[in-house]
Coordinates of C-alpha atoms and ligand atoms in Angstrom, one line a residue:
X16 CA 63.8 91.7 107.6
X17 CA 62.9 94.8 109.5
X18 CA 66.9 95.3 110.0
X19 CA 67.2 96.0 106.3
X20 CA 64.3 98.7 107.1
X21 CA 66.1 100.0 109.3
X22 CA 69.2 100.0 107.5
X23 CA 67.8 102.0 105.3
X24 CA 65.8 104.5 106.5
X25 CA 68.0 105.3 109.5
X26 CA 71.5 105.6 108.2
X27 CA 71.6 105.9 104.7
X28 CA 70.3 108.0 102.2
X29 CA 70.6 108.6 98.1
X30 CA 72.8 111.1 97.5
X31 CA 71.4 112.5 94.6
X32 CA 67.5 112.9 93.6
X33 CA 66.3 114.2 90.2
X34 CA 68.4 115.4 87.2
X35 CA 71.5 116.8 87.2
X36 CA 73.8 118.5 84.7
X37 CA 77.2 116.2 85.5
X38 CA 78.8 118.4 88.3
X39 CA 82.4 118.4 87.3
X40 CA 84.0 121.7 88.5
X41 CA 85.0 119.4 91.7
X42 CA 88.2 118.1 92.1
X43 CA 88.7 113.9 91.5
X44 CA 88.7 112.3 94.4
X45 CA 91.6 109.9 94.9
X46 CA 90.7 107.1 93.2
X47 CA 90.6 104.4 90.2
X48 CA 88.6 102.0 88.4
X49 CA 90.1 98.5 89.0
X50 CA 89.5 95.8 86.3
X51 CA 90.7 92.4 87.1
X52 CA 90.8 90.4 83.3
X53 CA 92.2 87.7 80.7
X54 CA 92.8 88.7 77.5
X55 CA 90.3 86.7 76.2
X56 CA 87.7 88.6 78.0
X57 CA 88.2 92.2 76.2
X58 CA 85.1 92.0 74.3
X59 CA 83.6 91.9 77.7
X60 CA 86.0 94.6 78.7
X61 CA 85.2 97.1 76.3
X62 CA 81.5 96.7 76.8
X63 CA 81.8 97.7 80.3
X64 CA 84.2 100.5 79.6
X65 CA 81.7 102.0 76.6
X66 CA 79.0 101.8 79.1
X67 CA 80.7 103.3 82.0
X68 CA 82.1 105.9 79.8
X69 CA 78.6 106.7 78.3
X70 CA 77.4 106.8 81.6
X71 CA 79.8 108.8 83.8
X72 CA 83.3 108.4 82.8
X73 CA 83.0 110.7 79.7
X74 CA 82.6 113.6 82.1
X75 CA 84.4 112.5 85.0
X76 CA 88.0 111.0 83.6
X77 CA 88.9 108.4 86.5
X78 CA 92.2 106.7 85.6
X79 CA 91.2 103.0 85.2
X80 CA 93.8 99.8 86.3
X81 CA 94.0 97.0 84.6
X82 CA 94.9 93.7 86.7
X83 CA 95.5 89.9 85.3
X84 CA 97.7 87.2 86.6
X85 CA 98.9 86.2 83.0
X86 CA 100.3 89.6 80.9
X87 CA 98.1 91.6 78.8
X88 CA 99.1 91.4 74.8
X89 CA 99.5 94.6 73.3
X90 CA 95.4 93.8 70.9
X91 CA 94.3 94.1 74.7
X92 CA 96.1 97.3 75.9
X93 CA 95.5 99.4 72.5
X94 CA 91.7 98.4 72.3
X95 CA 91.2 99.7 75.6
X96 CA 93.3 102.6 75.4
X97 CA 90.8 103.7 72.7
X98 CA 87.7 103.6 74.2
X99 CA 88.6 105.9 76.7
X100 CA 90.4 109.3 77.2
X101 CA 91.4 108.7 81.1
X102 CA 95.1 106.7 82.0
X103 CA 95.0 103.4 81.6
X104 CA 97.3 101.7 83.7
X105 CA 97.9 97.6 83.4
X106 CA 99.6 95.5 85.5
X107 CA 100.6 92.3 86.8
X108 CA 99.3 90.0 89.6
X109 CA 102.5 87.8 91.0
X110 CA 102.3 84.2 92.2
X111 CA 102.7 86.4 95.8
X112 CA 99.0 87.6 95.4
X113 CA 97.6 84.7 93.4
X114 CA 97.4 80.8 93.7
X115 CA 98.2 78.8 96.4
X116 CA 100.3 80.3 99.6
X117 CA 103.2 78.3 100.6
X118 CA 101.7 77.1 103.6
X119 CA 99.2 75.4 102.4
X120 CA 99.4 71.6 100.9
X121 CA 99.3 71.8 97.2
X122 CA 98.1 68.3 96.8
X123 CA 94.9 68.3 99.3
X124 CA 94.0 71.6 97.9
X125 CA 93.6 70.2 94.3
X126 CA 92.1 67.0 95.7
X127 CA 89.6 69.6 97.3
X128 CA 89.1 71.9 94.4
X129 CA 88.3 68.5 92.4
X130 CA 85.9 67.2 95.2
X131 CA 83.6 70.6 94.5
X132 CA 84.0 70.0 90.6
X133 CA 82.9 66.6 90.6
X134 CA 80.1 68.1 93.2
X135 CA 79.0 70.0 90.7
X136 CA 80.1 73.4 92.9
X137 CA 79.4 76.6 91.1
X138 CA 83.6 77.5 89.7
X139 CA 84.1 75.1 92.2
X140 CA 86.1 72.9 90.4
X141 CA 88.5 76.2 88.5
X142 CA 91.6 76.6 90.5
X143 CA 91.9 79.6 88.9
X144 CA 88.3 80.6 89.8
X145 CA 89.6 80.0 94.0
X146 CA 92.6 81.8 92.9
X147 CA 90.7 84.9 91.9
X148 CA 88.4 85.0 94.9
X149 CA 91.3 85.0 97.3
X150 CA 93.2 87.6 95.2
X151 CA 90.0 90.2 95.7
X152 CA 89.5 88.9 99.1
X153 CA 92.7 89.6 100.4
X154 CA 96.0 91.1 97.5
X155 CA 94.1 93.6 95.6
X156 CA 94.2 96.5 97.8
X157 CA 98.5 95.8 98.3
X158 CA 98.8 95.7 94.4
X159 CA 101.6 98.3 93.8
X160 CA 99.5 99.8 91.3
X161 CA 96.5 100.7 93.3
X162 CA 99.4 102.2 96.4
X163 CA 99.0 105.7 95.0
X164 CA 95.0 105.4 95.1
X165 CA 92.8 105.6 98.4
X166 CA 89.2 104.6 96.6
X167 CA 88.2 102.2 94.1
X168 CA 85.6 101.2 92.0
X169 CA 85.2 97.9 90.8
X170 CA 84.3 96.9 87.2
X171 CA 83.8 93.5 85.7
X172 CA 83.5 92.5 82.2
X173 CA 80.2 92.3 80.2
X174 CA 78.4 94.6 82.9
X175 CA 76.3 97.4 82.2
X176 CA 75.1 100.8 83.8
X177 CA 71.8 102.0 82.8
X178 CA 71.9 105.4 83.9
X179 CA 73.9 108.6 83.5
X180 CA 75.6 108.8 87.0
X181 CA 76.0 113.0 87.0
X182 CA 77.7 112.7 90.4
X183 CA 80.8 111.9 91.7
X184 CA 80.3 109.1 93.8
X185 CA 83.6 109.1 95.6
X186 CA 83.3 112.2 96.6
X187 CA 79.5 111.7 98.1
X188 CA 81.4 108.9 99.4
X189 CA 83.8 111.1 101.6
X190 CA 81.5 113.8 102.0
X191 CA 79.0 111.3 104.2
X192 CA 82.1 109.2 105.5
X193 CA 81.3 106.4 103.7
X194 CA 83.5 103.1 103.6
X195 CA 81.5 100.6 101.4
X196 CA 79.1 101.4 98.6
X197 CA 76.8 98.6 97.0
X198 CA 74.2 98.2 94.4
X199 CA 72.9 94.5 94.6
X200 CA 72.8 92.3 97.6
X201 CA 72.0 88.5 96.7
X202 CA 72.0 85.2 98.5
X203 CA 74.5 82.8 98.0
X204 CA 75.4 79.1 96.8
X205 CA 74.8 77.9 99.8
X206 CA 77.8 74.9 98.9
X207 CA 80.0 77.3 98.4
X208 CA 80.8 78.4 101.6
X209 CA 79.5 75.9 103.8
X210 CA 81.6 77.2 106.9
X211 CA 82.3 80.5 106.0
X212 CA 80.1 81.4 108.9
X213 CA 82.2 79.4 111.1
X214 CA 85.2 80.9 111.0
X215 CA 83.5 84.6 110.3
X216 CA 81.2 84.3 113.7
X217 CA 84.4 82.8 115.5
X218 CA 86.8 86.0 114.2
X219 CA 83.9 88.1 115.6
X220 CA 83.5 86.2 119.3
X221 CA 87.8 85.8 119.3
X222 CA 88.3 89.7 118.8
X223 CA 85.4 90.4 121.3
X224 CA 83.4 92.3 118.7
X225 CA 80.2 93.3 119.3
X226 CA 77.7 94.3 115.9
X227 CA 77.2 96.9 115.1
X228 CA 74.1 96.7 113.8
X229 CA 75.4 95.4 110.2
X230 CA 76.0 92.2 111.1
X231 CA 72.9 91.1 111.8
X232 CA 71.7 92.1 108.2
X233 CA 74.1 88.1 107.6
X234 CA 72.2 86.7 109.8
X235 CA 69.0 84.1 109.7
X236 CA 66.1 85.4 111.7
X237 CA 65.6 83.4 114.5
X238 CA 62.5 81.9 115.1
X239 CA 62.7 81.2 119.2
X240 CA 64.2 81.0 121.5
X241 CA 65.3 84.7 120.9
X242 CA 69.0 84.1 122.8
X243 CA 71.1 81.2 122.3
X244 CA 71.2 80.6 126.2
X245 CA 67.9 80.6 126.5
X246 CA 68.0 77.2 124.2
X247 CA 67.7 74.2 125.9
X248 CA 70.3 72.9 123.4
X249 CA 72.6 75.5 123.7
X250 CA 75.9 75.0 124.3
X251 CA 78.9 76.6 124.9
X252 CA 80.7 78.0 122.1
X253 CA 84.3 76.6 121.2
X254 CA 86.6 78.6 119.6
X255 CA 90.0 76.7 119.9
X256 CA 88.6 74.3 117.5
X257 CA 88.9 77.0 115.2
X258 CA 92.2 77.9 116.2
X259 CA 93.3 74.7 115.5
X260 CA 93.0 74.6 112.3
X261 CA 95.6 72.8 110.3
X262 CA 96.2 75.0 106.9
X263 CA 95.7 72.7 104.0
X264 CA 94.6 69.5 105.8
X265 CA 90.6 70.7 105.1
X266 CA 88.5 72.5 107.5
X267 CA 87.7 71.2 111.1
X268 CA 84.5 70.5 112.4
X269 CA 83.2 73.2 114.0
X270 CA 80.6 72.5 116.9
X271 CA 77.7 74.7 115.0
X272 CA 77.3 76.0 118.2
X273 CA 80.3 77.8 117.5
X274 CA 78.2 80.1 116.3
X275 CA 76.7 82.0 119.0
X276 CA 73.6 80.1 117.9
X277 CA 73.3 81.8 114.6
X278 CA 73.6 81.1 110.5
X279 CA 74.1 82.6 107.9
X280 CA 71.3 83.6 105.9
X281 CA 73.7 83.5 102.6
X282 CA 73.2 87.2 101.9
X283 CA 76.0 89.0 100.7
X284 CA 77.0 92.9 98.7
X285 CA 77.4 91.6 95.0
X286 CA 80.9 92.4 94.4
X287 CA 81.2 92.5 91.2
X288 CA 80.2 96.6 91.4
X289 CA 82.3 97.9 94.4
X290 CA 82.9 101.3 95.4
X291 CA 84.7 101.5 98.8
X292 CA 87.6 103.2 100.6
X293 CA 90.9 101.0 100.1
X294 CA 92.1 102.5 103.6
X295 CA 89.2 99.4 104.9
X296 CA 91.0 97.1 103.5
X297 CA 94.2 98.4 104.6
X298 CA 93.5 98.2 108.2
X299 CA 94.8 95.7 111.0
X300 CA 90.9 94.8 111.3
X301 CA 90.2 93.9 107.9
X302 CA 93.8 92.0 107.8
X303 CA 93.7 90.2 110.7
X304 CA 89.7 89.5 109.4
X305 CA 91.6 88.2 105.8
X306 CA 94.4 86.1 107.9
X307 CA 92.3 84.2 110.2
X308 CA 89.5 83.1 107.3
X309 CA 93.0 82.2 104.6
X310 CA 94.7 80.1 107.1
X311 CA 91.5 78.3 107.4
X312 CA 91.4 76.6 103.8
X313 CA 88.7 78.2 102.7
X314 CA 89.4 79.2 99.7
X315 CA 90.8 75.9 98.5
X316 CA 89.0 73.6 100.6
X317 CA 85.5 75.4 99.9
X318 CA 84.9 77.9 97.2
X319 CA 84.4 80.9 99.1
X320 CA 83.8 84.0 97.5
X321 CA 85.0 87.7 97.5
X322 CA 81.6 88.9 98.0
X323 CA 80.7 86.9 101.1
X324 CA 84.1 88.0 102.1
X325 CA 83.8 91.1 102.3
X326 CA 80.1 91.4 102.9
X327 CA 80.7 89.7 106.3
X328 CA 84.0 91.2 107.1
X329 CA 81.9 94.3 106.3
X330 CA 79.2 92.6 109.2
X331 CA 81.8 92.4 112.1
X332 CA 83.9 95.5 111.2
X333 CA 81.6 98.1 110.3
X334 CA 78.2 99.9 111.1
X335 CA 74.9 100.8 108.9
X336 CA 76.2 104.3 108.5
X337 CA 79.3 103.3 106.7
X338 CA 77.9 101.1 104.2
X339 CA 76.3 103.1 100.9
X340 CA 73.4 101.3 98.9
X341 CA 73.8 102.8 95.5
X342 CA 70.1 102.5 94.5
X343 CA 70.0 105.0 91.9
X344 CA 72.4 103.1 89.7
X345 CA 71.1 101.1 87.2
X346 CA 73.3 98.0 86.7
X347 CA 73.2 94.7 85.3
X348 CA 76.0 92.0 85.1
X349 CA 74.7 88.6 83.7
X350 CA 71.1 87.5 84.7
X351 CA 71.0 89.8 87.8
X352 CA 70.5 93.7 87.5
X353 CA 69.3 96.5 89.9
X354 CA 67.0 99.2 88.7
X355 CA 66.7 102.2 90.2
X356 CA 64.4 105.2 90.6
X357 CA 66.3 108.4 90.8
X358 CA 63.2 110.7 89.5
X359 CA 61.9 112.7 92.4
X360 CA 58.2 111.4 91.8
X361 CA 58.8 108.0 91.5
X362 CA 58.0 106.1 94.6
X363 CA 59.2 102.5 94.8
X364 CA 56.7 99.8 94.9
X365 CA 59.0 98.2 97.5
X366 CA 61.2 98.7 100.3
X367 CA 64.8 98.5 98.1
X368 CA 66.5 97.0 100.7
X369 CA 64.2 94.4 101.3
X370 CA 63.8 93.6 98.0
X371 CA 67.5 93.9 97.6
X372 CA 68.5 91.6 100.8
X373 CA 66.1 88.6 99.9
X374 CA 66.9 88.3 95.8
X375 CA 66.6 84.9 95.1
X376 CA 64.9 83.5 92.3
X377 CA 61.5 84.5 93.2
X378 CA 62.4 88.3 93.8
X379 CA 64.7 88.2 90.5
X380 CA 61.9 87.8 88.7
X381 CA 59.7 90.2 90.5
X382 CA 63.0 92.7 89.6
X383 CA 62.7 91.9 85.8
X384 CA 59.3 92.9 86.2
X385 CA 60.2 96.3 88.3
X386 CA 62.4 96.7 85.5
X387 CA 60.2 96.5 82.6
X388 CA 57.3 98.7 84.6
X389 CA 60.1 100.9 84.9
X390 CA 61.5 101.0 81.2
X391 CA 57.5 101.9 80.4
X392 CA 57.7 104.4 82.8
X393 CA 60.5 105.7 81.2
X394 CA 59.0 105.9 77.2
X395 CA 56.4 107.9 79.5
X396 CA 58.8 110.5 80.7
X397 CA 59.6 109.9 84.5
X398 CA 62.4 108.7 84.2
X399 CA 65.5 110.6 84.4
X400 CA 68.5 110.5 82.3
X401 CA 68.8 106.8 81.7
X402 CA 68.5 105.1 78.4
Ligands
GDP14 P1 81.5 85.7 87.9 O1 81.2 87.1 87.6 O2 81.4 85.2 89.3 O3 80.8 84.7 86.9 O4 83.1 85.5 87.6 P2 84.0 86.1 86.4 O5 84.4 85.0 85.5 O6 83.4 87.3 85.8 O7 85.3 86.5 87.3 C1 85.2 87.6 88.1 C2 86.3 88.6 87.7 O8 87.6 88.0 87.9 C3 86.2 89.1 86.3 O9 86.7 90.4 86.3 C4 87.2 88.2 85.6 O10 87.7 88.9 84.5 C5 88.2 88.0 86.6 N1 88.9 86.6 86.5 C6 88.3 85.4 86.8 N2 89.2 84.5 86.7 C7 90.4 85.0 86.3 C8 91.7 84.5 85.9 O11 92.0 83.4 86.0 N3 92.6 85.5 85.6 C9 92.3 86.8 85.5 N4 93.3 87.6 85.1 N5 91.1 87.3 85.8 C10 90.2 86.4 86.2
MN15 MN1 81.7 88.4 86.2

């Protein structure tokens, strides 16, 4: 969409072009990795932590916190402690943060969370699976262990970096005043969060919030009419459905009109790789945001994700110049991956935010292909300290 264009030409910038020796004579910036994980998983763990640390952490020494809902055994908490020299911290994530809130019924939830199995939902179907999307959504910020820390960076495991990261990103993060850093944006499942919209566009219209110019990067282009009251059809929007909501009993109908005559377009900031300020989070905003879409069900009811979460929380709350895209990190986590070009001479064949915004499966595979052009360009010499 031209938004995207504008999104990024007019408000954000790559920090860093071209090589750089790893720029460490700077003081850390307040801040941790933040690994949510089953012990079962620390294969996967330690290959993200060997690439991170190959990558950036080697020279840079961010303490990293370790989060799981079940305790770690001690095979989990040595292994990592050896495959890196920063603190290690690991912790635990109460019933408080994780499962279902009291207020909701326990019973229609499950019979909900089994209605998206047997519907062949993505996860939809793993309590656990709602569990974890409503702990990121909402807890992880409050964990005790992450009080001391004002930025985070998220790792997941079996993901990958591709490139040596010489900067410190949290501190380009402060130095521009950025709140939210990205690397891959990607549609979702669109049964996963069938009225996540809803409830988003009503918070938005409720708090009499007005875009900033972010959120329309969530929403579908119109064709015409260009303004809902210009529609024929159009009618008024009704928000006390929303607020009428009964916690647990499954979502309301919402007149679709509801929605100041717009949709979702499914995009969303791939969560999985996070970097953002946890002050965000923190705020009335973003809690009041978190409230209003929990006491809807969602989380049980549908299986709404993290990443749409905060991706459209991002939309109401925040403008184009807070949001960073990190396109000159190379990451990959399962079949998707973003490669970047961060030697001066390489020009992009694409607009990277417009290729970023609209990767479904078509423009995943025109990515692979970006990323083998690139990896020849690399045996060639243009690129710059990846590998
Ligand atoms: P995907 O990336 O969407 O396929 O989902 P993952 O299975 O990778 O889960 C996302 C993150 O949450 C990863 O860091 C997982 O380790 C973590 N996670 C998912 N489910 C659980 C769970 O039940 N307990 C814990 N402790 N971590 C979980
Ligand atoms: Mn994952």
């Amino acid at each position: 969409s031209v938004t995207g264009r504008k999104i990024s030409e007019e408000h954000d910038k790559v920090f860093v072009t071209g090589c750089l020796e790893p720029d460490t004579s700077k003081p850390r910036a307040n801040a941790a990795f933040v690994v949510l994980a089953r012990n079962k998983e620390l294969d996967g763990v330690i290959q993200s932590i060997k690439s991170i640390e190959r990558h950036f952490n080697r020279w840079y020494h961010y303490p990293y916190v370790f989060l799981n809902d079940g305790e770690f055994n001690q095979t989990f908490k040595d292994t990592v402690r050896n495959y890196t020299s920063a603190s290690v911290e690991f912790g635990k994530v109460g019933p408080d943060m994780w499962g279902y809130p009291d207020w909701i019924d326990h019973k229609v939830a499950k019979e909900g969370i089994a209605k998206q199995g047997d519907a062949a939902v993505m996860y939809g179907g793993l309590e656990s699976y709602h569990a974890m999307c409503r702990f990121y959504s909402g807890f992880f910020y409050k964990h005790p262990l992450l009080a001391k820390y004002e930025w985070y960076w998220r790792l997941e495991p079996e993901i990958k970096y591709f490139c040596d990261i010489t900067y410190d990103p949290f501190l380009k993060m402060i130095e521009s005043n950025k709140t939210y850093g990205f690397t891959i944006a990607v549609k979702e499942l669109r049964e996963t969060v069938p009225n996540i919209f809803r409830y988003a566009s009503a918070y938005k219209r409720l708090n009499n919030i007005t875009s900033q110019g972010l959120w329309e990067m969530f929403v579908e282009p119109k064709e015409t009419p260009a303004r809902p009251e210009d529609d024929p059809n159009f009618k008024p929007p009704l928000p006390e459905e929303i607020l009428r909501a009964e916690p647990g009993r499954g979502l309301p109908e919402i007149d679709p009109e509801a929605m100041d005559g717009e949709n979702y377009n499914m995009c969303h900031f791939w969560s999985n790789f996070e970097i953002a300020k946890l002050s965000w989070f923190r705020s009335k905003e973003y809690e009041d945001f978190f409230e209003m879409m929990d006491r809807s069900g969602g989380f049980w009811m549908e299986r709404w994700g993290d990443a749409p979460i905060h991706s459209l929380a991002a939309g109401v709350l925040l403008a184009p110049r807070d949001i960073h895209y990190f396109r000159d990190f190379g990451y990959r986590h399962t079949t998707i991956q973003h490669c970047p070009s961060n030697a001066p001479a390489r020009q992009l064949p694409r607009e990277p935010y417009l290729e970023l915004t609209t990767a479904d499966e078509k423009a995943r595979g025109e990515e692979d292909e970006y990323w083998e052009q690139w990896d020849e360009e690399k045996e060639n010499g243009v690129g710059c300290r990846c590998r």
